Amino acid sequence: MSGKGGNKQGKKQGGSKGGKQHELAITTRAEDYPKWYQDVVRFGELAEPAKVVKGCMVIRPHGYAIWEKIQRDLDARFKNTGHRNAYFPLLVPQSFIMKEAEHIEGFAPELAVVTHAGGQELEEPYVIRPTSETIIGHFFAKWIDSHRDLPLKINQWANVMRWELRTRMFLRTTEFLWQEGHTAHATHEEAIEETLQMLHVYGDFAEEVLAVPVTRGIKTASERFAGALETYCIEAWMQDGKALQAGTSHDLGQNFGKAFDVKFQNEAGDLEHVWQTSWGVSTRLIGGLVMTHSDDDGLVLPPRVAPIHAAIIPIFRKAHEKERVMEAAERLKEQLSAIDIAPERARYRDFLEVVIDDRDMRPGAKFYDWERRGVPMRIELGPKDLDKGQVCMKMRVDTPACSGKQFLPEAEFLGSVRQRLLDYQDALLAAAKARRAANTVTLDTWEEFEATFAGDESKFAWCHWDGTAETEAAIKDKTKVTIRCVPLEGQGPAAEPGTCIFSGKPSKQRVLMAKAY
């Protein structure tokens, strides 16, 4: 798939405000990948650092609109699987955090603690939530008495805070937005079923909506969520070869149930502790979206998550042409805005969002501006097009089915635009899968491993591992490579015995290794 955009004459023409922002080119991926990422986020008007609040970011309207689309789709999926939304306090009593030993140990370095309020020192400090297992456990204990109260399935859309030392917009910030699901069950089998169900909800969403291919698997013990019996994850491949943990689902066992005395009376009349799960994704998904699809010309967005689907560029040279072209643009916008691209199974409507760019700028500058914002479709409309009854359209990136500018009769264009956008969505996923496949290797020797991960280089590597924490830590210490997951069935090479790539000891199966964000 080509990453080339439209007319680049706009690079020196100024932006919507004629500002200097549009006089600057985006750093290429080959030149400086981290800088490229920051440039795409900035010029795509997704976010900017909140320098007055260390480690935080301001999500701009274009970026927040992406998060709203993520919320809308996931919320429908959660409700379709029997979950209801609730909201719990931002401040968690410090004593709650202390009740679950593994939890406090896992989050201690990242906690932000409130010690004063109203001009006085608090009797007990509050922790700004890094996650909500503890406070939700407290309320579960109040709400659950009998097996008839189970399963209890709650989701919360919220912000959380983890005091990060090294931050990068969307990928790792001190404050971020997320959702966290919390459920309680009568049996461990039900809890495991819930954990896996939500993992697959995340995986399906990533591929169907974000067009981001993911590998589903189990985290090793050292990478497990603090206080969980097992952590499941989806891992995505980024264009620099690194992995991004895009979502997690945790089997919490009875750890939090015991810590907060969450009991229920079973059918036999005996008291038992509940079995709990938690699962979550965050605004990190937007960072993964950027690094999966975007190119050296800027942001690339799949239609199902794009805030704007099409930008209409009116083109005219003479004053008397303006009224005619603008009337046609308004009519076309109205017709396009009535088209719904939501799949038939979706529980919501997704009508096309269309803008008419009537700014006083040269057309090339407008092309370049919308290109950097990742708008999937650009439509050019001028007097000659009206005379011929046609529309000139171009997709943000070329696909096998649609390359370069297309000149189509207006009726044909309107009749095909929905399918064009859905085909474009599929093409982005196919291209992402192809890039991942081209950068996935199977390694059998330590020499191959060291060569693959030399310097800043990274790939997705399937390697044998002896299953010990000592070997896992040694590999990470020597190469900065971590075990991303032990793949679920069908998500990686078939399980086969082998020899550990580092220790030479027996191995049950290959695991996914990569450097990671």
Short mmCIF file of C-alpha atoms in Angstrom, two decimals:
data_model
loop_
_atom_site.label_atom_id
_atom_site.label_comp_id
_atom_site.label_asym_id
_atom_site.label_seq_id
_atom_site.Cartn_x
_atom_site.Cartn_y
_atom_site.Cartn_z
CA MET A 1 0.00 0.00 0.00
CA SER A 2 1.41 3.36 -0.99
CA GLY A 3 1.83 6.02 1.67
CA LYS A 4 2.02 8.87 -0.80
CA GLY A 5 -0.44 11.68 -0.40
CA GLY A 6 -1.62 14.50 -2.57
CA ASN A 7 -0.17 17.75 -3.84
CA LYS A 8 2.69 18.90 -1.63
CA GLN A 9 2.63 22.53 -2.71
CA GLY A 10 0.73 23.20 0.51
CA LYS A 11 3.84 22.66 2.63
CA LYS A 12 4.72 26.35 2.39
CA GLN A 13 1.24 27.82 2.14
CA GLY A 14 0.20 28.12 5.78
CA GLY A 15 -2.59 26.41 7.68
CA SER A 16 -6.12 27.18 8.81
CA LYS A 17 -4.80 30.21 10.66
CA GLY A 18 -1.95 30.90 8.29
CA GLY A 19 0.33 29.80 11.12
CA LYS A 20 3.89 28.56 11.08
CA GLN A 21 2.84 25.02 11.99
CA HIS A 22 2.16 24.19 8.35
CA GLU A 23 5.53 25.48 7.19
CA LEU A 24 7.21 22.55 8.93
CA ALA A 25 7.65 19.11 7.44
CA ILE A 26 7.05 15.91 9.38
CA THR A 27 10.23 14.07 10.34
CA THR A 28 10.48 10.80 8.44
CA ARG A 29 10.31 7.43 10.19
CA ALA A 30 13.73 6.46 8.86
CA GLU A 31 15.28 9.69 10.11
CA ASP A 32 13.96 9.67 13.69
CA TYR A 33 11.03 7.39 14.56
CA PRO A 34 10.21 8.87 18.00
CA LYS A 35 10.29 12.40 16.54
CA TRP A 36 8.13 11.22 13.62
CA TYR A 37 5.55 9.95 16.11
CA GLN A 38 5.49 13.23 18.02
CA ASP A 39 5.18 15.17 14.75
CA VAL A 40 2.27 13.05 13.52
CA VAL A 41 0.44 13.53 16.83
CA ARG A 42 1.11 17.29 16.83
CA PHE A 43 0.42 18.07 13.16
CA GLY A 44 -2.57 15.72 13.20
CA GLU A 45 -3.92 17.90 16.01
CA LEU A 46 -4.45 14.93 18.30
CA ALA A 47 -2.73 16.17 21.46
CA GLU A 48 0.04 18.30 22.90
CA PRO A 49 2.08 18.13 26.12
CA ALA A 50 0.53 19.93 29.09
CA LYS A 51 3.86 21.40 30.10
CA VAL A 52 2.41 23.20 33.11
CA VAL A 53 1.35 19.78 34.52
CA LYS A 54 4.32 17.43 34.41
CA GLY A 55 3.85 14.26 32.39
CA CYS A 56 0.29 15.06 31.29
CA MET A 57 -1.17 15.90 27.88
CA VAL A 58 -4.03 17.93 26.48
CA ILE A 59 -6.14 15.85 24.11
CA ARG A 60 -7.29 18.17 21.34
CA PRO A 61 -10.78 17.92 19.77
CA HIS A 62 -9.61 15.81 16.79
CA GLY A 63 -7.89 13.36 19.16
CA TYR A 64 -10.75 13.31 21.64
CA ALA A 65 -13.22 12.58 18.83
CA ILE A 66 -11.24 9.41 18.12
CA TRP A 67 -11.53 8.46 21.80
CA GLU A 68 -15.28 9.10 21.65
CA LYS A 69 -15.57 6.68 18.74
CA ILE A 70 -13.53 4.10 20.65
CA GLN A 71 -15.81 4.58 23.66
CA ARG A 72 -18.98 4.29 21.60
CA ASP A 73 -18.05 1.01 19.95
CA LEU A 74 -16.58 -0.63 23.05
CA ASP A 75 -19.47 0.53 25.23
CA ALA A 76 -21.90 -1.17 22.87
CA ARG A 77 -19.84 -4.38 23.03
CA PHE A 78 -19.70 -4.27 26.83
CA LYS A 79 -23.44 -3.80 27.16
CA ASN A 80 -24.03 -6.56 24.63
CA THR A 81 -22.13 -8.92 26.97
CA GLY A 82 -24.19 -7.96 30.02
CA HIS A 83 -22.12 -5.19 31.62
CA ARG A 84 -23.45 -1.93 33.06
CA ASN A 85 -21.68 1.37 33.57
CA ALA A 86 -21.04 2.89 37.00
CA TYR A 87 -18.69 5.46 38.49
CA PHE A 88 -16.50 5.28 41.61
CA PRO A 89 -14.50 7.99 43.43
CA LEU A 90 -11.22 9.32 42.05
CA LEU A 91 -9.74 9.30 45.56
CA VAL A 92 -9.08 5.94 47.22
CA PRO A 93 -8.29 5.68 50.96
CA GLN A 94 -4.66 4.68 51.33
CA SER A 95 -5.68 1.91 53.72
CA PHE A 96 -7.64 0.29 50.87
CA ILE A 97 -4.52 0.12 48.72
CA MET A 98 -2.60 -1.42 51.62
CA LYS A 99 -5.11 -4.24 52.09
CA GLU A 100 -3.91 -6.18 49.05
CA ALA A 101 -0.18 -6.75 49.52
CA GLU A 102 0.72 -7.58 45.91
CA HIS A 103 -1.30 -4.64 44.65
CA ILE A 104 0.52 -2.03 46.74
CA GLU A 105 3.89 -3.56 45.88
CA GLY A 106 3.10 -3.43 42.17
CA PHE A 107 1.88 0.19 42.16
CA ALA A 108 3.85 1.80 45.01
CA PRO A 109 6.33 3.75 42.82
CA GLU A 110 3.52 5.16 40.66
CA LEU A 111 1.12 6.40 43.36
CA ALA A 112 0.14 10.04 43.72
CA VAL A 113 -0.98 10.70 47.31
CA VAL A 114 -3.19 13.54 48.59
CA THR A 115 -2.23 14.51 52.15
CA HIS A 116 -3.84 17.95 52.52
CA ALA A 117 -7.28 19.35 51.63
CA GLY A 118 -9.29 22.35 52.75
CA GLY A 119 -6.16 23.86 54.27
CA GLN A 120 -5.68 20.98 56.69
CA GLU A 121 -3.75 17.72 56.82
CA LEU A 122 -6.01 14.76 56.20
CA GLU A 123 -6.51 12.20 58.93
CA GLU A 124 -5.94 9.50 56.33
CA PRO A 125 -4.23 10.21 52.99
CA TYR A 126 -6.00 9.45 49.74
CA VAL A 127 -4.40 7.87 46.68
CA ILE A 128 -5.45 9.18 43.26
CA ARG A 129 -6.63 5.98 41.64
CA PRO A 130 -4.03 4.09 39.62
CA THR A 131 -6.82 1.55 39.07
CA SER A 132 -9.97 0.77 41.04
CA GLU A 133 -9.88 -2.87 42.20
CA THR A 134 -9.65 -1.88 45.86
CA ILE A 135 -12.44 0.66 46.12
CA ILE A 136 -14.72 -1.40 43.88
CA GLY A 137 -13.99 -4.41 46.09
CA HIS A 138 -15.20 -2.37 49.06
CA PHE A 139 -18.53 -1.65 47.39
CA PHE A 140 -18.90 -5.16 46.01
CA ALA A 141 -18.81 -6.31 49.64
CA LYS A 142 -21.81 -4.06 50.34
CA TRP A 143 -23.77 -5.09 47.26
CA ILE A 144 -23.24 -8.86 47.22
CA ASP A 145 -24.96 -11.16 49.74
CA SER A 146 -26.24 -14.16 47.82
CA HIS A 147 -25.48 -16.24 44.76
CA ARG A 148 -28.56 -14.52 43.33
CA ASP A 149 -26.52 -11.27 43.18
CA LEU A 150 -23.99 -12.93 40.90
CA PRO A 151 -22.54 -12.46 38.41
CA LEU A 152 -22.09 -8.73 38.99
CA LYS A 153 -20.67 -7.05 35.88
CA ILE A 154 -19.61 -3.40 36.12
CA ASN A 155 -17.67 -1.10 33.78
CA GLN A 156 -16.29 2.36 34.52
CA TRP A 157 -15.13 5.05 32.09
CA ALA A 158 -12.67 7.19 34.00
CA ASN A 159 -9.28 8.85 34.30
CA VAL A 160 -6.42 7.38 36.32
CA MET A 161 -3.02 8.60 37.45
CA ARG A 162 0.31 6.77 37.54
CA TRP A 163 3.38 8.86 38.21
CA GLU A 164 5.47 8.08 35.15
CA LEU A 165 9.08 9.29 34.92
CA ARG A 166 9.34 9.02 31.13
CA THR A 167 6.28 10.02 29.19
CA ARG A 168 5.14 10.01 25.57
CA MET A 169 1.76 11.29 24.43
CA PHE A 170 -0.94 8.59 24.45
CA LEU A 171 1.58 5.79 25.06
CA ARG A 172 2.60 6.64 28.62
CA THR A 173 1.40 9.72 30.49
CA THR A 174 0.90 10.53 34.17
CA GLU A 175 -2.85 10.93 33.70
CA PHE A 176 -4.76 9.03 31.04
CA LEU A 177 -8.30 8.02 30.13
CA TRP A 178 -9.49 4.46 30.12
CA GLN A 179 -12.26 2.04 30.91
CA GLU A 180 -11.97 -0.62 33.58
CA GLY A 181 -14.31 -3.55 33.83
CA HIS A 182 -14.82 -5.32 37.17
CA THR A 183 -16.87 -8.45 37.67
CA ALA A 184 -17.66 -10.89 40.49
CA HIS A 185 -18.61 -14.55 40.00
CA ALA A 186 -19.67 -17.58 42.00
CA THR A 187 -17.04 -19.93 40.53
CA HIS A 188 -13.52 -19.72 39.19
CA GLU A 189 -14.65 -21.31 35.94
CA GLU A 190 -17.12 -18.45 35.36
CA ALA A 191 -14.42 -15.88 36.11
CA ILE A 192 -12.00 -17.47 33.65
CA GLU A 193 -14.74 -17.56 30.99
CA GLU A 194 -15.36 -13.83 31.59
CA THR A 195 -11.63 -13.03 31.40
CA LEU A 196 -11.27 -14.76 28.04
CA GLN A 197 -14.53 -13.34 26.70
CA MET A 198 -13.36 -9.78 27.34
CA LEU A 199 -9.92 -10.48 25.90
CA HIS A 200 -11.61 -11.49 22.66
CA VAL A 201 -13.90 -8.44 22.79
CA TYR A 202 -10.72 -6.34 22.82
CA GLY A 203 -9.06 -8.35 20.09
CA ASP A 204 -12.09 -8.21 17.82
CA PHE A 205 -12.46 -4.48 18.40
CA ALA A 206 -8.79 -3.78 17.62
CA GLU A 207 -8.99 -5.59 14.31
CA GLU A 208 -12.53 -4.66 13.22
CA VAL A 209 -12.54 -0.98 14.24
CA LEU A 210 -8.92 0.16 14.60
CA ALA A 211 -7.68 -2.16 11.81
CA VAL A 212 -4.82 -3.09 14.15
CA PRO A 213 -3.88 -6.80 14.05
CA VAL A 214 -3.13 -8.22 17.50
CA THR A 215 -1.73 -11.38 19.05
CA ARG A 216 -3.76 -12.74 21.97
CA GLY A 217 -1.93 -14.50 24.75
CA ILE A 218 -1.01 -14.89 28.42
CA LYS A 219 1.52 -12.75 30.28
CA THR A 220 4.38 -14.41 32.14
CA ALA A 221 4.32 -14.32 35.95
CA SER A 222 6.78 -11.41 36.06
CA GLU A 223 4.61 -9.35 33.67
CA ARG A 224 1.34 -10.23 35.40
CA PHE A 225 -0.93 -7.53 36.86
CA ALA A 226 -0.27 -7.00 40.58
CA GLY A 227 -2.66 -9.23 42.54
CA ALA A 228 -3.86 -11.34 39.59
CA LEU A 229 -3.69 -15.09 39.17
CA GLU A 230 -3.36 -14.71 35.40
CA THR A 231 -3.16 -11.81 32.95
CA TYR A 232 -4.25 -12.12 29.34
CA CYS A 233 -3.27 -9.51 26.75
CA ILE A 234 -3.45 -8.34 23.16
CA GLU A 235 -0.09 -7.33 21.68
CA ALA A 236 0.19 -5.11 18.60
CA TRP A 237 3.17 -4.62 16.28
CA MET A 238 4.31 -1.04 15.65
CA GLN A 239 6.18 0.10 12.53
CA ASP A 240 9.51 0.36 14.34
CA GLY A 241 9.27 -3.33 15.23
CA LYS A 242 8.33 -2.79 18.86
CA ALA A 243 5.33 -4.28 20.59
CA LEU A 244 2.54 -2.34 22.24
CA GLN A 245 0.42 -3.94 24.96
CA ALA A 246 -2.95 -2.75 23.71
CA GLY A 247 -5.27 -4.27 26.30
CA THR A 248 -5.33 -6.63 29.27
CA SER A 249 -7.84 -8.91 30.99
CA HIS A 250 -7.09 -10.27 34.46
CA ASP A 251 -8.21 -13.33 36.39
CA LEU A 252 -8.03 -11.95 39.95
CA GLY A 253 -9.01 -15.19 41.65
CA GLN A 254 -10.20 -14.54 45.22
CA ASN A 255 -7.35 -12.19 46.18
CA PHE A 256 -9.40 -9.00 46.27
CA GLY A 257 -12.48 -10.86 47.50
CA LYS A 258 -10.55 -11.99 50.56
CA ALA A 259 -8.87 -8.62 51.09
CA PHE A 260 -12.25 -6.85 51.17
CA ASP A 261 -14.28 -9.75 52.53
CA VAL A 262 -16.56 -9.97 49.50
CA LYS A 263 -18.65 -13.04 50.35
CA PHE A 264 -21.84 -14.61 49.08
CA GLN A 265 -24.10 -17.35 50.33
CA ASN A 266 -24.03 -20.23 47.85
CA GLU A 267 -27.00 -22.45 46.99
CA ALA A 268 -26.10 -24.82 49.82
CA GLY A 269 -26.24 -21.95 52.30
CA ASP A 270 -22.46 -21.73 52.87
CA LEU A 271 -20.44 -18.51 52.68
CA GLU A 272 -17.75 -18.23 49.99
CA HIS A 273 -15.51 -15.47 48.68
CA VAL A 274 -16.32 -14.29 45.16
CA TRP A 275 -14.07 -14.83 42.17
CA GLN A 276 -13.25 -11.56 40.41
CA THR A 277 -11.94 -10.23 37.10
CA SER A 278 -10.82 -6.87 35.82
CA TRP A 279 -9.98 -5.70 32.31
CA GLY A 280 -9.14 -2.44 30.60
CA VAL A 281 -7.95 -0.44 27.60
CA SER A 282 -6.92 3.20 27.50
CA THR A 283 -6.09 6.18 25.31
CA ARG A 284 -2.89 4.23 24.59
CA LEU A 285 -4.98 2.72 21.77
CA ILE A 286 -4.73 6.04 19.94
CA GLY A 287 -0.94 5.86 20.08
CA GLY A 288 -1.10 2.34 18.69
CA LEU A 289 -3.45 3.51 15.95
CA VAL A 290 -0.98 6.22 14.95
CA MET A 291 2.04 3.90 14.86
CA THR A 292 0.24 1.11 13.01
CA HIS A 293 -1.07 3.05 10.02
CA SER A 294 0.51 6.49 9.69
CA ASP A 295 3.19 7.39 7.14
CA ASP A 296 5.74 10.11 6.48
CA ASP A 297 2.98 12.42 5.24
CA GLY A 298 1.13 12.26 8.56
CA LEU A 299 -1.81 10.60 10.19
CA VAL A 300 -3.72 7.72 8.57
CA LEU A 301 -7.08 6.76 10.09
CA PRO A 302 -9.43 3.84 9.38
CA PRO A 303 -12.94 5.10 8.53
CA ARG A 304 -14.61 3.37 11.48
CA VAL A 305 -12.64 5.48 13.92
CA ALA A 306 -12.03 8.64 11.87
CA PRO A 307 -13.73 11.77 13.27
CA ILE A 308 -14.04 13.16 9.72
CA HIS A 309 -14.60 10.77 6.82
CA ALA A 310 -14.41 13.15 3.89
CA ALA A 311 -13.21 16.68 3.19
CA ILE A 312 -14.76 18.51 0.23
CA ILE A 313 -12.41 21.03 -1.39
CA PRO A 314 -14.29 23.59 -3.52
CA ILE A 315 -12.10 24.82 -6.38
CA PHE A 316 -12.83 27.98 -8.35
CA ARG A 317 -10.84 30.85 -9.82
CA LYS A 318 -13.46 33.46 -10.58
CA ALA A 319 -15.95 35.06 -8.23
CA HIS A 320 -18.96 34.09 -10.35
CA GLU A 321 -17.98 30.40 -10.06
CA LYS A 322 -17.98 30.42 -6.28
CA GLU A 323 -21.75 30.40 -5.69
CA ARG A 324 -22.33 27.51 -8.06
CA VAL A 325 -19.50 25.39 -6.64
CA MET A 326 -20.43 26.06 -3.01
CA GLU A 327 -24.09 25.15 -3.67
CA ALA A 328 -22.96 21.86 -5.19
CA ALA A 329 -20.60 21.22 -2.28
CA GLU A 330 -23.39 21.78 0.26
CA ARG A 331 -25.70 19.45 -1.68
CA LEU A 332 -23.00 16.76 -1.86
CA LYS A 333 -22.25 17.12 1.85
CA GLU A 334 -25.93 16.66 2.71
CA GLN A 335 -26.14 13.51 0.59
CA LEU A 336 -22.95 12.03 2.03
CA SER A 337 -23.98 12.82 5.61
CA ALA A 338 -27.00 10.54 5.22
CA ILE A 339 -24.80 7.49 4.56
CA ASP A 340 -24.28 5.10 7.48
CA ILE A 341 -21.07 3.02 7.42
CA ALA A 342 -21.73 1.09 10.64
CA PRO A 343 -21.73 -2.67 10.03
CA GLU A 344 -25.12 -4.32 10.17
CA ARG A 345 -24.42 -5.95 13.54
CA ALA A 346 -23.46 -2.66 15.26
CA ARG A 347 -25.75 -1.28 17.98
CA TYR A 348 -25.26 2.31 16.82
CA ARG A 349 -25.36 4.43 13.67
CA ASP A 350 -22.20 5.83 12.09
CA PHE A 351 -23.19 8.49 9.60
CA LEU A 352 -20.46 10.05 7.51
CA GLU A 353 -18.87 13.18 8.95
CA VAL A 354 -18.14 15.55 6.09
CA VAL A 355 -16.55 19.02 6.07
CA ILE A 356 -16.43 21.66 3.35
CA ASP A 357 -13.09 23.44 3.42
CA ASP A 358 -13.88 26.97 2.27
CA ARG A 359 -10.83 28.58 3.87
CA ASP A 360 -9.00 31.26 1.94
CA MET A 361 -6.06 29.04 1.02
CA ARG A 362 -4.67 27.44 -2.10
CA PRO A 363 -6.13 23.97 -2.80
CA GLY A 364 -2.73 22.31 -2.40
CA ALA A 365 -2.38 23.67 1.14
CA LYS A 366 -5.81 22.27 1.98
CA PHE A 367 -4.92 18.87 0.53
CA TYR A 368 -1.80 18.76 2.67
CA ASP A 369 -3.67 19.88 5.78
CA TRP A 370 -6.35 17.18 5.57
CA GLU A 371 -3.75 14.61 4.66
CA ARG A 372 -1.89 15.24 7.91
CA ARG A 373 -5.14 14.88 9.86
CA GLY A 374 -5.70 11.42 8.39
CA VAL A 375 -9.05 12.08 6.73
CA PRO A 376 -9.79 8.94 4.66
CA MET A 377 -11.33 10.62 1.60
CA ARG A 378 -10.68 13.91 -0.19
CA ILE A 379 -13.19 15.26 -2.70
CA GLU A 380 -12.32 18.00 -5.19
CA LEU A 381 -15.18 19.90 -6.74
CA GLY A 382 -14.79 22.57 -9.44
CA PRO A 383 -16.74 24.06 -12.35
CA LYS A 384 -15.43 21.48 -14.82
CA ASP A 385 -16.54 18.65 -12.53
CA LEU A 386 -20.02 20.18 -12.33
CA ASP A 387 -20.19 20.55 -16.10
CA LYS A 388 -19.34 16.85 -16.48
CA GLY A 389 -21.58 15.73 -13.60
CA GLN A 390 -18.62 14.09 -11.93
CA VAL A 391 -16.77 13.97 -8.63
CA CYS A 392 -12.99 13.85 -8.23
CA MET A 393 -12.05 11.79 -5.17
CA LYS A 394 -8.87 10.42 -3.65
CA MET A 395 -8.27 8.19 -0.66
CA ARG A 396 -5.67 9.20 1.93
CA VAL A 397 -3.43 6.29 0.91
CA ASP A 398 -3.53 4.18 -2.21
CA THR A 399 -4.98 0.68 -2.02
CA PRO A 400 -5.04 -2.11 -4.61
CA ALA A 401 -8.68 -1.23 -5.33
CA CYS A 402 -8.31 2.56 -5.40
CA SER A 403 -5.10 4.24 -6.48
CA GLY A 404 -4.66 7.93 -7.21
CA LYS A 405 -7.44 10.31 -8.16
CA GLN A 406 -10.72 8.81 -9.36
CA PHE A 407 -13.12 10.75 -11.60
CA LEU A 408 -16.60 9.28 -11.14
CA PRO A 409 -20.13 10.22 -12.20
CA GLU A 410 -21.77 11.74 -9.13
CA ALA A 411 -24.51 9.09 -8.91
CA GLU A 412 -21.96 6.28 -9.18
CA PHE A 413 -19.81 7.92 -6.52
CA LEU A 414 -22.71 8.32 -4.08
CA GLY A 415 -23.81 4.75 -4.67
CA SER A 416 -20.36 3.34 -4.01
CA VAL A 417 -18.92 5.58 -1.30
CA ARG A 418 -20.01 3.40 1.65
CA GLN A 419 -18.39 0.31 0.17
CA ARG A 420 -15.30 2.30 -0.80
CA LEU A 421 -14.78 3.35 2.79
CA LEU A 422 -15.35 -0.16 4.12
CA ASP A 423 -12.93 -1.55 1.51
CA TYR A 424 -10.41 1.08 2.61
CA GLN A 425 -10.88 -0.08 6.21
CA ASP A 426 -10.16 -3.67 5.15
CA ALA A 427 -7.17 -2.59 3.08
CA LEU A 428 -5.58 -0.83 6.07
CA LEU A 429 -5.93 -3.99 8.15
CA ALA A 430 -4.50 -6.15 5.36
CA ALA A 431 -1.55 -3.77 4.93
CA ALA A 432 -0.88 -3.80 8.69
CA LYS A 433 -0.96 -7.59 8.74
CA ALA A 434 1.43 -7.74 5.81
CA ARG A 435 3.90 -5.38 7.51
CA ARG A 436 3.73 -7.41 10.69
CA ALA A 437 4.28 -10.67 8.81
CA ALA A 438 7.29 -9.19 7.00
CA ASN A 439 8.78 -8.23 10.37
CA THR A 440 8.07 -11.47 12.23
CA VAL A 441 10.86 -14.03 12.55
CA THR A 442 11.42 -17.46 14.06
CA LEU A 443 14.75 -17.64 15.92
CA ASP A 444 16.55 -20.73 17.16
CA THR A 445 20.00 -19.53 18.25
CA TRP A 446 21.25 -16.87 20.61
CA GLU A 447 23.47 -15.47 17.85
CA GLU A 448 20.41 -14.91 15.63
CA PHE A 449 18.61 -13.35 18.58
CA GLU A 450 21.37 -10.86 19.36
CA ALA A 451 21.70 -9.89 15.70
CA THR A 452 17.95 -9.36 15.37
CA PHE A 453 17.78 -7.10 18.42
CA ALA A 454 21.11 -5.28 18.05
CA GLY A 455 20.99 -1.60 18.98
CA ASP A 456 17.48 -0.19 18.70
CA GLU A 457 16.37 -2.87 16.25
CA SER A 458 13.29 -4.94 17.05
CA LYS A 459 10.97 -7.46 15.41
CA PHE A 460 8.30 -9.85 16.52
CA ALA A 461 10.29 -12.99 17.30
CA TRP A 462 8.95 -16.46 18.08
CA CYS A 463 11.46 -18.15 20.37
CA HIS A 464 11.68 -21.07 22.74
CA TRP A 465 11.90 -20.18 26.45
CA ASP A 466 12.57 -22.52 29.37
CA GLY A 467 9.75 -21.04 31.46
CA THR A 468 11.92 -19.62 34.26
CA ALA A 469 11.87 -16.06 35.59
CA GLU A 470 15.67 -16.12 35.79
CA THR A 471 16.05 -16.66 32.03
CA GLU A 472 13.37 -14.07 31.28
CA ALA A 473 15.16 -11.48 33.43
CA ALA A 474 18.57 -12.29 31.91
CA ILE A 475 17.29 -11.83 28.36
CA LYS A 476 15.70 -8.50 29.29
CA ASP A 477 18.86 -7.30 31.05
CA LYS A 478 21.11 -8.15 28.10
CA THR A 479 18.91 -7.02 25.21
CA LYS A 480 15.89 -5.02 26.58
CA VAL A 481 13.71 -7.68 24.95
CA THR A 482 10.72 -8.95 26.92
CA ILE A 483 8.37 -11.88 26.55
CA ARG A 484 5.23 -10.22 25.27
CA CYS A 485 3.00 -13.24 25.72
CA VAL A 486 2.59 -16.99 25.60
CA PRO A 487 0.20 -17.26 22.64
CA LEU A 488 -3.26 -18.72 22.92
CA GLU A 489 -4.06 -21.57 20.57
CA GLY A 490 -4.12 -20.36 16.98
CA GLN A 491 -2.34 -17.09 17.80
CA GLY A 492 1.20 -18.28 17.12
CA PRO A 493 3.22 -21.32 16.09
CA ALA A 494 1.72 -24.64 17.14
CA ALA A 495 3.06 -25.81 20.51
CA GLU A 496 6.14 -27.98 20.03
CA PRO A 497 9.00 -28.94 22.33
CA GLY A 498 12.35 -27.30 21.73
CA THR A 499 15.41 -25.75 23.31
CA CYS A 500 15.44 -22.40 25.10
CA ILE A 501 17.14 -19.76 22.99
CA PHE A 502 19.17 -18.48 25.97
CA SER A 503 19.71 -21.28 28.48
CA GLY A 504 19.61 -24.31 26.19
CA LYS A 505 17.17 -26.02 28.57
CA PRO A 506 14.00 -27.79 27.39
CA SER A 507 11.08 -25.61 26.28
CA LYS A 508 7.42 -26.52 25.84
CA GLN A 509 6.57 -23.98 23.15
CA ARG A 510 7.61 -20.78 21.47
CA VAL A 511 6.68 -17.42 22.98
CA LEU A 512 6.45 -13.96 21.44
CA MET A 513 9.45 -11.74 22.19
CA ALA A 514 10.07 -8.09 21.25
CA LYS A 515 11.20 -4.76 22.57
CA ALA A 516 8.17 -2.84 23.76
CA TYR A 517 6.68 0.51 24.66
#
